[in-house]
Amino acid sequence: MKRTVMSMDMYFVSEVKQTGPPVFKTPLQQMVYEMFRDKGVKYERVDTDPAITMEDCIRIDQRLNMKTVKTLFLCNRQQTNFYLVVTTAGKPFKTKDLSAALGISRLSFAPVELLHSMLGTDVGAATVFGLMLDVKMDVQLVIDNDILSEEWYGCSDGTTTSYLKLSTAWVMNEFIPSTGHTPKFVQL
């Protein structure tokens, strides 16, 4: 595999690919690429070192020529209501702003164990594709209106080491409805 370095600190971002990974790291990742194959979805993908910081995401964005979304998994204090929140990566996120937009008294990040058991990802890999695992519809999808103005939807494939560029229209008009989830749109 040819390794292309995107910056002086040696953060690895591969060349752009239009095929899935040769080996799947998680069941969710495998589901994502099988769905793309079955539905004929066009995408671009890069492999990376684990993306931890926003600076890492900027390097991914540069390679794929798009903007990665920020996807967060939150819950209420009682851990009875769960929210998958998608907003723009560059926008500061404050739980009080989302709480106000949703009319909920207090939200916090959901426990890591629930992120894994409910959406099939680890910290840093939350993705809208996790909704495929939410067959009980326990998670409310919340989308920042600013996402809708982007032509491309950049996100994780369910890992911290592979990122996708997809049509925002396909994600909003085909993928999300196929999961049975009805998003709530808010302005953050």
mmCIF file of N, CA, C and O in Angstrom, residues 32-128:
data_model
loop_
_atom_site.group_PDB
_atom_site.id
_atom_site.type_symbol
_atom_site.label_atom_id
_atom_site.label_comp_id
_atom_site.label_asym_id
_atom_site.label_seq_id
_atom_site.Cartn_x
_atom_site.Cartn_y
_atom_site.Cartn_z
ATOM 1 N N VAL A 32 -21.930 -1.502 5.998
ATOM 2 C CA VAL A 32 -21.896 -0.271 5.203
ATOM 3 C C VAL A 32 -21.492 -0.574 3.761
ATOM 4 O O VAL A 32 -22.174 -0.191 2.808
ATOM 5 N N TYR A 33 -20.397 -1.292 3.588
ATOM 6 C CA TYR A 33 -19.902 -1.548 2.223
ATOM 7 C C TYR A 33 -20.760 -2.556 1.469
ATOM 8 O O TYR A 33 -20.899 -2.455 0.248
ATOM 9 N N GLU A 34 -21.381 -3.479 2.175
ATOM 10 C CA GLU A 34 -22.320 -4.400 1.508
ATOM 11 C C GLU A 34 -23.541 -3.625 1.016
ATOM 12 O O GLU A 34 -24.043 -3.881 -0.073
ATOM 13 N N MET A 35 -24.010 -2.672 1.828
ATOM 14 C CA MET A 35 -25.138 -1.838 1.411
ATOM 15 C C MET A 35 -24.755 -1.020 0.184
ATOM 16 O O MET A 35 -25.526 -0.935 -0.780
ATOM 17 N N PHE A 36 -23.577 -0.409 0.190
ATOM 18 C CA PHE A 36 -23.133 0.363 -0.972
ATOM 19 C C PHE A 36 -23.124 -0.510 -2.227
ATOM 20 O O PHE A 36 -23.592 -0.108 -3.280
ATOM 21 N N ARG A 37 -22.587 -1.713 -2.098
ATOM 22 C CA ARG A 37 -22.521 -2.628 -3.238
ATOM 23 C C ARG A 37 -23.937 -2.999 -3.722
ATOM 24 O O ARG A 37 -24.247 -2.915 -4.904
ATOM 25 N N ASP A 38 -24.803 -3.380 -2.786
ATOM 26 C CA ASP A 38 -26.148 -3.824 -3.141
ATOM 27 C C ASP A 38 -26.988 -2.715 -3.768
ATOM 28 O O ASP A 38 -27.814 -2.973 -4.630
ATOM 29 N N LYS A 39 -26.768 -1.474 -3.329
ATOM 30 C CA LYS A 39 -27.565 -0.345 -3.826
ATOM 31 C C LYS A 39 -26.857 0.440 -4.928
ATOM 32 O O LYS A 39 -27.391 1.414 -5.435
ATOM 33 N N GLY A 40 -25.645 0.039 -5.278
ATOM 34 C CA GLY A 40 -24.900 0.739 -6.326
ATOM 35 C C GLY A 40 -24.516 2.155 -5.947
ATOM 36 O O GLY A 40 -24.474 3.043 -6.804
ATOM 37 N N VAL A 41 -24.227 2.385 -4.676
ATOM 38 C CA VAL A 41 -23.896 3.723 -4.177
ATOM 39 C C VAL A 41 -22.456 4.069 -4.560
ATOM 40 O O VAL A 41 -21.533 3.293 -4.314
ATOM 41 N N LYS A 42 -22.286 5.237 -5.133
ATOM 42 C CA LYS A 42 -20.954 5.733 -5.471
ATOM 43 C C LYS A 42 -20.402 6.492 -4.260
ATOM 44 O O LYS A 42 -21.109 7.272 -3.629
ATOM 45 N N TYR A 43 -19.138 6.237 -3.985
ATOM 46 C CA TYR A 43 -18.479 6.889 -2.859
ATOM 47 C C TYR A 43 -16.988 6.962 -3.133
ATOM 48 O O TYR A 43 -16.464 6.261 -4.004
ATOM 49 N N GLU A 44 -16.345 7.820 -2.377
ATOM 50 C CA GLU A 44 -14.890 7.855 -2.331
ATOM 51 C C GLU A 44 -14.509 7.600 -0.888
ATOM 52 O O GLU A 44 -15.266 7.929 0.035
ATOM 53 N N ARG A 45 -13.309 7.020 -0.703
ATOM 54 C CA ARG A 45 -12.890 6.615 0.630
ATOM 55 C C ARG A 45 -11.387 6.804 0.771
ATOM 56 O O ARG A 45 -10.645 6.659 -0.193
ATOM 57 N N VAL A 46 -10.964 7.115 1.996
ATOM 58 C CA VAL A 46 -9.547 7.112 2.336
ATOM 59 C C VAL A 46 -9.339 6.303 3.607
ATOM 60 O O VAL A 46 -10.220 6.251 4.469
ATOM 61 N N ASP A 47 -8.198 5.655 3.678
ATOM 62 C CA ASP A 47 -7.752 5.011 4.913
ATOM 63 C C ASP A 47 -6.846 6.007 5.614
ATOM 64 O O ASP A 47 -6.134 6.781 4.963
ATOM 65 N N THR A 48 -6.855 5.975 6.948
ATOM 66 C CA THR A 48 -6.091 6.950 7.716
ATOM 67 C C THR A 48 -5.510 6.309 8.968
ATOM 68 O O THR A 48 -5.914 5.217 9.364
ATOM 69 N N ASP A 49 -4.594 7.018 9.578
ATOM 70 C CA ASP A 49 -4.268 6.718 10.960
ATOM 71 C C ASP A 49 -5.531 7.051 11.754
ATOM 72 O O ASP A 49 -6.411 7.767 11.247
ATOM 73 N N PRO A 50 -5.654 6.563 12.993
ATOM 74 C CA PRO A 50 -6.857 6.915 13.759
ATOM 75 C C PRO A 50 -7.065 8.434 13.802
ATOM 76 O O PRO A 50 -6.153 9.176 14.149
ATOM 77 N N ALA A 51 -8.251 8.857 13.395
ATOM 78 C CA ALA A 51 -8.584 10.290 13.399
ATOM 79 C C ALA A 51 -9.124 10.638 14.779
ATOM 80 O O ALA A 51 -10.193 10.182 15.171
ATOM 81 N N ILE A 52 -8.378 11.436 15.488
ATOM 82 C CA ILE A 52 -8.733 11.784 16.858
ATOM 83 C C ILE A 52 -9.083 13.271 16.982
ATOM 84 O O ILE A 52 -10.023 13.636 17.661
ATOM 85 N N THR A 53 -8.335 14.111 16.310
ATOM 86 C CA THR A 53 -8.505 15.553 16.466
ATOM 87 C C THR A 53 -9.192 16.163 15.250
ATOM 88 O O THR A 53 -9.273 15.554 14.181
ATOM 89 N N MET A 54 -9.644 17.381 15.412
ATOM 90 C CA MET A 54 -10.236 18.103 14.281
ATOM 91 C C MET A 54 -9.172 18.380 13.218
ATOM 92 O O MET A 54 -9.481 18.425 12.038
ATOM 93 N N GLU A 55 -7.911 18.521 13.631
ATOM 94 C CA GLU A 55 -6.833 18.706 12.659
ATOM 95 C C GLU A 55 -6.705 17.475 11.760
ATOM 96 O O GLU A 55 -6.446 17.595 10.567
ATOM 97 N N ASP A 56 -6.899 16.293 12.345
ATOM 98 C CA ASP A 56 -6.882 15.062 11.543
ATOM 99 C C ASP A 56 -8.006 15.108 10.507
ATOM 100 O O ASP A 56 -7.797 14.765 9.343
ATOM 101 N N CYS A 57 -9.182 15.541 10.921
ATOM 102 C CA CYS A 57 -10.329 15.613 10.001
ATOM 103 C C CYS A 57 -10.084 16.627 8.884
ATOM 104 O O CYS A 57 -10.510 16.401 7.746
ATOM 105 N N ILE A 58 -9.386 17.700 9.192
ATOM 106 C CA ILE A 58 -9.068 18.690 8.153
ATOM 107 C C ILE A 58 -8.212 18.050 7.072
ATOM 108 O O ILE A 58 -8.421 18.273 5.880
ATOM 109 N N ARG A 59 -7.273 17.231 7.472
ATOM 110 C CA ARG A 59 -6.425 16.545 6.489
ATOM 111 C C ARG A 59 -7.241 15.576 5.629
ATOM 112 O O ARG A 59 -7.010 15.443 4.427
ATOM 113 N N ILE A 60 -8.187 14.894 6.251
ATOM 114 C CA ILE A 60 -9.082 13.989 5.519
ATOM 115 C C ILE A 60 -9.929 14.794 4.540
ATOM 116 O O ILE A 60 -10.085 14.417 3.375
ATOM 117 N N ASP A 61 -10.464 15.910 5.011
ATOM 118 C CA ASP A 61 -11.284 16.782 4.151
ATOM 119 C C ASP A 61 -10.499 17.254 2.931
ATOM 120 O O ASP A 61 -11.023 17.294 1.815
ATOM 121 N N GLN A 62 -9.243 17.617 3.141
ATOM 122 C CA GLN A 62 -8.415 18.086 2.028
ATOM 123 C C GLN A 62 -8.234 16.992 0.986
ATOM 124 O O GLN A 62 -8.324 17.250 -0.208
ATOM 125 N N ARG A 63 -7.995 15.781 1.439
ATOM 126 C CA ARG A 63 -7.775 14.674 0.507
ATOM 127 C C ARG A 63 -9.050 14.349 -0.282
ATOM 128 O O ARG A 63 -9.000 14.093 -1.478
ATOM 129 N N LEU A 64 -10.204 14.373 0.395
ATOM 130 C CA LEU A 64 -11.469 14.023 -0.262
ATOM 131 C C LEU A 64 -12.196 15.238 -0.850
ATOM 132 O O LEU A 64 -13.252 15.075 -1.466
ATOM 133 N N ASN A 65 -11.674 16.427 -0.632
ATOM 134 C CA ASN A 65 -12.277 17.653 -1.150
ATOM 135 C C ASN A 65 -13.737 17.791 -0.712
ATOM 136 O O ASN A 65 -14.644 17.931 -1.518
ATOM 137 N N MET A 66 -13.940 17.741 0.587
ATOM 138 C CA MET A 66 -15.267 17.881 1.192
ATOM 139 C C MET A 66 -15.089 18.243 2.651
ATOM 140 O O MET A 66 -13.970 18.429 3.110
ATOM 141 N N LYS A 67 -16.208 18.341 3.386
ATOM 142 C CA LYS A 67 -16.160 18.652 4.813
ATOM 143 C C LYS A 67 -16.775 17.494 5.602
ATOM 144 O O LYS A 67 -17.923 17.130 5.368
ATOM 145 N N THR A 68 -16.000 16.959 6.527
ATOM 146 C CA THR A 68 -16.494 15.889 7.385
ATOM 147 C C THR A 68 -17.507 16.450 8.376
ATOM 148 O O THR A 68 -17.308 17.537 8.912
ATOM 149 N N VAL A 69 -18.568 15.701 8.623
ATOM 150 C CA VAL A 69 -19.539 16.094 9.636
ATOM 151 C C VAL A 69 -19.042 15.688 11.017
ATOM 152 O O VAL A 69 -18.158 14.844 11.149
ATOM 153 N N LYS A 70 -19.621 16.300 12.036
ATOM 154 C CA LYS A 70 -19.365 15.916 13.420
ATOM 155 C C LYS A 70 -20.588 15.126 13.863
ATOM 156 O O LYS A 70 -21.716 15.623 13.773
ATOM 157 N N THR A 71 -20.382 13.899 14.324
ATOM 158 C CA THR A 71 -21.481 13.034 14.740
ATOM 159 C C THR A 71 -21.278 12.672 16.205
ATOM 160 O O THR A 71 -20.243 12.119 16.578
ATOM 161 N N LEU A 72 -22.279 12.983 17.023
ATOM 162 C CA LEU A 72 -22.191 12.823 18.471
ATOM 163 C C LEU A 72 -23.342 11.964 18.978
ATOM 164 O O LEU A 72 -24.462 12.049 18.464
ATOM 165 N N PHE A 73 -23.084 11.175 20.011
ATOM 166 C CA PHE A 73 -24.109 10.319 20.608
ATOM 167 C C PHE A 73 -24.376 10.812 22.022
ATOM 168 O O PHE A 73 -23.496 10.792 22.877
ATOM 169 N N LEU A 74 -25.590 11.292 22.240
ATOM 170 C CA LEU A 74 -25.971 11.914 23.509
ATOM 171 C C LEU A 74 -27.175 11.209 24.122
ATOM 172 O O LEU A 74 -27.887 10.463 23.448
ATOM 173 N N CYS A 75 -27.414 11.501 25.393
ATOM 174 C CA CYS A 75 -28.594 10.946 26.066
ATOM 175 C C CYS A 75 -29.067 11.901 27.145
ATOM 176 O O CYS A 75 -28.370 12.836 27.522
ATOM 177 N N ASN A 76 -30.283 11.632 27.645
ATOM 178 C CA ASN A 76 -30.785 12.404 28.773
ATOM 179 C C ASN A 76 -30.165 11.863 30.060
ATOM 180 O O ASN A 76 -29.444 10.860 30.053
ATOM 181 N N ARG A 77 -30.429 12.511 31.156
ATOM 182 C CA ARG A 77 -29.815 12.150 32.437
ATOM 183 C C ARG A 77 -30.151 10.716 32.844
ATOM 184 O O ARG A 77 -29.322 9.997 33.375
ATOM 185 N N GLN A 78 -31.366 10.281 32.570
ATOM 186 C CA GLN A 78 -31.817 8.950 32.961
ATOM 187 C C GLN A 78 -31.328 7.851 32.014
ATOM 188 O O GLN A 78 -31.563 6.671 32.248
ATOM 189 N N GLN A 79 -30.699 8.234 30.922
ATOM 190 C CA GLN A 79 -30.242 7.312 29.878
ATOM 191 C C GLN A 79 -31.405 6.479 29.334
ATOM 192 O O GLN A 79 -31.288 5.279 29.099
ATOM 193 N N THR A 80 -32.519 7.188 29.096
ATOM 194 C CA THR A 80 -33.692 6.537 28.505
ATOM 195 C C THR A 80 -33.986 7.076 27.110
ATOM 196 O O THR A 80 -34.703 6.419 26.348
ATOM 197 N N ASN A 81 -33.471 8.248 26.781
ATOM 198 C CA ASN A 81 -33.641 8.834 25.450
ATOM 199 C C ASN A 81 -32.252 9.092 24.862
ATOM 200 O O ASN A 81 -31.395 9.680 25.534
ATOM 201 N N PHE A 82 -32.087 8.670 23.602
ATOM 202 C CA PHE A 82 -30.777 8.741 22.959
ATOM 203 C C PHE A 82 -30.871 9.534 21.673
ATOM 204 O O PHE A 82 -31.865 9.445 20.946
ATOM 205 N N TYR A 83 -29.808 10.286 21.373
ATOM 206 C CA TYR A 83 -29.789 11.190 20.230
ATOM 207 C C TYR A 83 -28.473 11.043 19.473
ATOM 208 O O TYR A 83 -27.401 11.134 20.064
ATOM 209 N N LEU A 84 -28.584 10.803 18.180
ATOM 210 C CA LEU A 84 -27.421 10.828 17.299
ATOM 211 C C LEU A 84 -27.476 12.177 16.607
ATOM 212 O O LEU A 84 -28.395 12.446 15.823
ATOM 213 N N VAL A 85 -26.525 13.030 16.908
ATOM 214 C CA VAL A 85 -26.537 14.415 16.450
ATOM 215 C C VAL A 85 -25.486 14.600 15.369
ATOM 216 O O VAL A 85 -24.321 14.250 15.565
ATOM 217 N N VAL A 86 -25.905 15.158 14.232
ATOM 218 C CA VAL A 86 -25.004 15.423 13.120
ATOM 219 C C VAL A 86 -24.968 16.929 12.895
ATOM 220 O O VAL A 86 -26.007 17.559 12.662
ATOM 221 N N THR A 87 -23.756 17.493 12.988
ATOM 222 C CA THR A 87 -23.583 18.922 12.773
ATOM 223 C C THR A 87 -22.306 19.138 11.961
ATOM 224 O O THR A 87 -21.615 18.179 11.632
ATOM 225 N N THR A 88 -22.022 20.366 11.643
ATOM 226 C CA THR A 88 -20.814 20.652 10.873
ATOM 227 C C THR A 88 -19.599 20.539 11.793
ATOM 228 O O THR A 88 -19.671 20.863 12.981
ATOM 229 N N ALA A 89 -18.496 20.075 11.237
ATOM 230 C CA ALA A 89 -17.299 19.818 12.037
ATOM 231 C C ALA A 89 -16.719 21.083 12.649
ATOM 232 O O ALA A 89 -16.209 21.064 13.759
ATOM 233 N N GLY A 90 -16.809 22.192 11.943
ATOM 234 C CA GLY A 90 -16.194 23.421 12.418
ATOM 235 C C GLY A 90 -16.995 24.183 13.444
ATOM 236 O O GLY A 90 -16.501 25.138 14.046
ATOM 237 N N LYS A 91 -18.216 23.780 13.668
ATOM 238 C CA LYS A 91 -19.088 24.510 14.585
ATOM 239 C C LYS A 91 -18.865 24.048 16.022
ATOM 240 O O LYS A 91 -18.921 22.852 16.299
ATOM 241 N N PRO A 92 -18.617 24.972 16.943
ATOM 242 C CA PRO A 92 -18.496 24.566 18.344
ATOM 243 C C PRO A 92 -19.814 23.932 18.802
ATOM 244 O O PRO A 92 -20.896 24.413 18.459
ATOM 245 N N PHE A 93 -19.707 22.858 19.554
ATOM 246 C CA PHE A 93 -20.917 22.169 20.023
ATOM 247 C C PHE A 93 -21.081 22.374 21.511
ATOM 248 O O PHE A 93 -20.155 22.132 22.284
ATOM 249 N N LYS A 94 -22.269 22.831 21.899
ATOM 250 C CA LYS A 94 -22.598 23.017 23.305
ATOM 251 C C LYS A 94 -23.893 22.261 23.572
ATOM 252 O O LYS A 94 -24.905 22.496 22.902
ATOM 253 N N THR A 95 -23.858 21.368 24.561
ATOM 254 C CA THR A 95 -25.057 20.571 24.849
ATOM 255 C C THR A 95 -26.234 21.462 25.234
ATOM 256 O O THR A 95 -27.376 21.132 24.918
ATOM 257 N N LYS A 96 -25.972 22.603 25.868
ATOM 258 C CA LYS A 96 -27.090 23.476 26.262
ATOM 259 C C LYS A 96 -27.818 24.030 25.042
ATOM 260 O O LYS A 96 -29.038 24.195 25.067
ATOM 261 N N ASP A 97 -27.091 24.294 23.936
ATOM 262 C CA ASP A 97 -27.749 24.776 22.717
ATOM 263 C C ASP A 97 -28.655 23.699 22.127
ATOM 264 O O ASP A 97 -29.768 23.971 21.695
ATOM 265 N N LEU A 98 -28.168 22.467 22.097
ATOM 266 C CA LEU A 98 -28.989 21.370 21.580
ATOM 267 C C LEU A 98 -30.170 21.111 22.503
ATOM 268 O O LEU A 98 -31.284 20.913 22.037
ATOM 269 N N SER A 99 -29.924 21.123 23.811
ATOM 270 C CA SER A 99 -31.014 20.923 24.770
ATOM 271 C C SER A 99 -32.114 21.947 24.541
ATOM 272 O O SER A 99 -33.299 21.605 24.529
ATOM 273 N N ALA A 100 -31.726 23.193 24.340
ATOM 274 C CA ALA A 100 -32.713 24.250 24.090
ATOM 275 C C ALA A 100 -33.455 24.002 22.776
ATOM 276 O O ALA A 100 -34.681 24.157 22.709
ATOM 277 N N ALA A 101 -32.732 23.615 21.722
ATOM 278 C CA ALA A 101 -33.362 23.370 20.417
ATOM 279 C C ALA A 101 -34.345 22.214 20.475
ATOM 280 O O ALA A 101 -35.359 22.213 19.763
ATOM 281 N N LEU A 102 -34.076 21.231 21.332
ATOM 282 C CA LEU A 102 -34.952 20.063 21.441
ATOM 283 C C LEU A 102 -35.982 20.193 22.556
ATOM 284 O O LEU A 102 -36.873 19.355 22.677
ATOM 285 N N GLY A 103 -35.840 21.230 23.403
ATOM 286 C CA GLY A 103 -36.766 21.395 24.520
ATOM 287 C C GLY A 103 -36.555 20.354 25.604
ATOM 288 O O GLY A 103 -37.507 19.894 26.238
ATOM 289 N N ILE A 104 -35.301 19.969 25.835
ATOM 290 C CA ILE A 104 -34.943 18.961 26.837
ATOM 291 C C ILE A 104 -34.084 19.653 27.885
ATOM 292 O O ILE A 104 -33.210 20.447 27.556
ATOM 293 N N SER A 105 -34.318 19.317 29.161
ATOM 294 C CA SER A 105 -33.621 20.044 30.218
ATOM 295 C C SER A 105 -32.114 19.819 30.232
ATOM 296 O O SER A 105 -31.362 20.743 30.444
ATOM 297 N N ARG A 106 -31.657 18.598 30.029
ATOM 298 C CA ARG A 106 -30.214 18.382 30.094
ATOM 299 C C ARG A 106 -29.819 17.167 29.261
ATOM 300 O O ARG A 106 -30.408 16.107 29.366
ATOM 301 N N LEU A 107 -28.787 17.340 28.465
ATOM 302 C CA LEU A 107 -28.228 16.246 27.681
ATOM 303 C C LEU A 107 -26.748 16.111 28.019
ATOM 304 O O LEU A 107 -26.100 17.090 28.369
ATOM 305 N N SER A 108 -26.243 14.902 27.874
ATOM 306 C CA SER A 108 -24.815 14.677 28.041
ATOM 307 C C SER A 108 -24.389 13.574 27.076
ATOM 308 O O SER A 108 -25.239 12.910 26.461
ATOM 309 N N PHE A 109 -23.090 13.394 26.951
ATOM 310 C CA PHE A 109 -22.607 12.336 26.084
ATOM 311 C C PHE A 109 -22.998 10.992 26.677
ATOM 312 O O PHE A 109 -22.877 10.782 27.883
ATOM 313 N N ALA A 110 -23.465 10.097 25.822
ATOM 314 C CA ALA A 110 -23.865 8.764 26.271
ATOM 315 C C ALA A 110 -22.617 7.959 26.629
ATOM 316 O O ALA A 110 -21.537 8.196 26.077
ATOM 317 N N PRO A 111 -22.761 6.997 27.534
ATOM 318 C CA PRO A 111 -21.616 6.158 27.894
ATOM 319 C C PRO A 111 -21.063 5.399 26.680
ATOM 320 O O PRO A 111 -21.810 4.993 25.786
ATOM 321 N N VAL A 112 -19.757 5.207 26.697
ATOM 322 C CA VAL A 112 -19.068 4.523 25.606
ATOM 323 C C VAL A 112 -19.675 3.139 25.354
ATOM 324 O O VAL A 112 -19.837 2.718 24.213
ATOM 325 N N GLU A 113 -20.030 2.436 26.419
ATOM 326 C CA GLU A 113 -20.595 1.097 26.266
ATOM 327 C C GLU A 113 -21.887 1.133 25.450
ATOM 328 O O GLU A 113 -22.165 0.224 24.669
ATOM 329 N N LEU A 114 -22.692 2.159 25.656
ATOM 330 C CA LEU A 114 -23.947 2.268 24.907
ATOM 331 C C LEU A 114 -23.700 2.649 23.453
ATOM 332 O O LEU A 114 -24.409 2.193 22.565
ATOM 333 N N LEU A 115 -22.701 3.486 23.202
ATOM 334 C CA LEU A 115 -22.343 3.811 21.828
ATOM 335 C C LEU A 115 -22.005 2.530 21.082
ATOM 336 O O LEU A 115 -22.466 2.302 19.960
ATOM 337 N N HIS A 116 -21.234 1.690 21.710
ATOM 338 C CA HIS A 116 -20.822 0.440 21.065
ATOM 339 C C HIS A 116 -21.994 -0.528 20.918
ATOM 340 O O HIS A 116 -22.218 -1.087 19.847
ATOM 341 N N SER A 117 -22.772 -0.723 21.972
ATOM 342 C CA SER A 117 -23.843 -1.716 21.910
ATOM 343 C C SER A 117 -25.029 -1.255 21.047
ATOM 344 O O SER A 117 -25.656 -2.076 20.385
ATOM 345 N N MET A 118 -25.305 0.041 21.014
ATOM 346 C CA MET A 118 -26.468 0.529 20.260
ATOM 347 C C MET A 118 -26.142 0.873 18.811
ATOM 348 O O MET A 118 -26.972 0.666 17.926
ATOM 349 N N LEU A 119 -24.947 1.434 18.571
ATOM 350 C CA LEU A 119 -24.617 1.919 17.225
ATOM 351 C C LEU A 119 -23.395 1.240 16.607
ATOM 352 O O LEU A 119 -23.000 1.580 15.493
ATOM 353 N N GLY A 120 -22.797 0.299 17.327
ATOM 354 C CA GLY A 120 -21.727 -0.512 16.766
ATOM 355 C C GLY A 120 -20.411 0.180 16.513
ATOM 356 O O GLY A 120 -19.625 -0.288 15.698
ATOM 357 N N THR A 121 -20.156 1.291 17.208
ATOM 358 C CA THR A 121 -18.903 2.017 16.990
ATOM 359 C C THR A 121 -18.215 2.334 18.313
ATOM 360 O O THR A 121 -18.826 2.290 19.379
ATOM 361 N N ASP A 122 -16.950 2.672 18.187
ATOM 362 C CA ASP A 122 -16.177 3.135 19.327
ATOM 363 C C ASP A 122 -16.164 4.663 19.314
ATOM 364 O O ASP A 122 -16.598 5.292 18.342
ATOM 365 N N VAL A 123 -15.621 5.250 20.375
ATOM 366 C CA VAL A 123 -15.491 6.703 20.455
ATOM 367 C C VAL A 123 -14.690 7.203 19.257
ATOM 368 O O VAL A 123 -13.686 6.612 18.870
ATOM 369 N N GLY A 124 -15.179 8.267 18.654
ATOM 370 C CA GLY A 124 -14.510 8.849 17.498
ATOM 371 C C GLY A 124 -14.984 8.285 16.171
ATOM 372 O O GLY A 124 -14.602 8.788 15.120
ATOM 373 N N ALA A 125 -15.825 7.252 16.214
ATOM 374 C CA ALA A 125 -16.278 6.619 14.977
ATOM 375 C C ALA A 125 -17.797 6.690 14.802
ATOM 376 O O ALA A 125 -18.337 6.044 13.901
ATOM 377 N N ALA A 126 -18.480 7.454 15.639
ATOM 378 C CA ALA A 126 -19.935 7.559 15.506
ATOM 379 C C ALA A 126 -20.272 8.006 14.090
ATOM 380 O O ALA A 126 -19.614 8.886 13.531
ATOM 381 N N THR A 127 -21.296 7.389 13.521
ATOM 382 C CA THR A 127 -21.680 7.661 12.145
ATOM 383 C C THR A 127 -23.167 7.437 11.971
ATOM 384 O O THR A 127 -23.768 6.636 12.701
ATOM 385 N N VAL A 128 -23.747 8.121 11.018
ATOM 386 C CA VAL A 128 -25.159 7.943 10.709
ATOM 387 C C VAL A 128 -25.449 6.490 10.329
ATOM 388 O O VAL A 128 -26.560 6.003 10.523
#
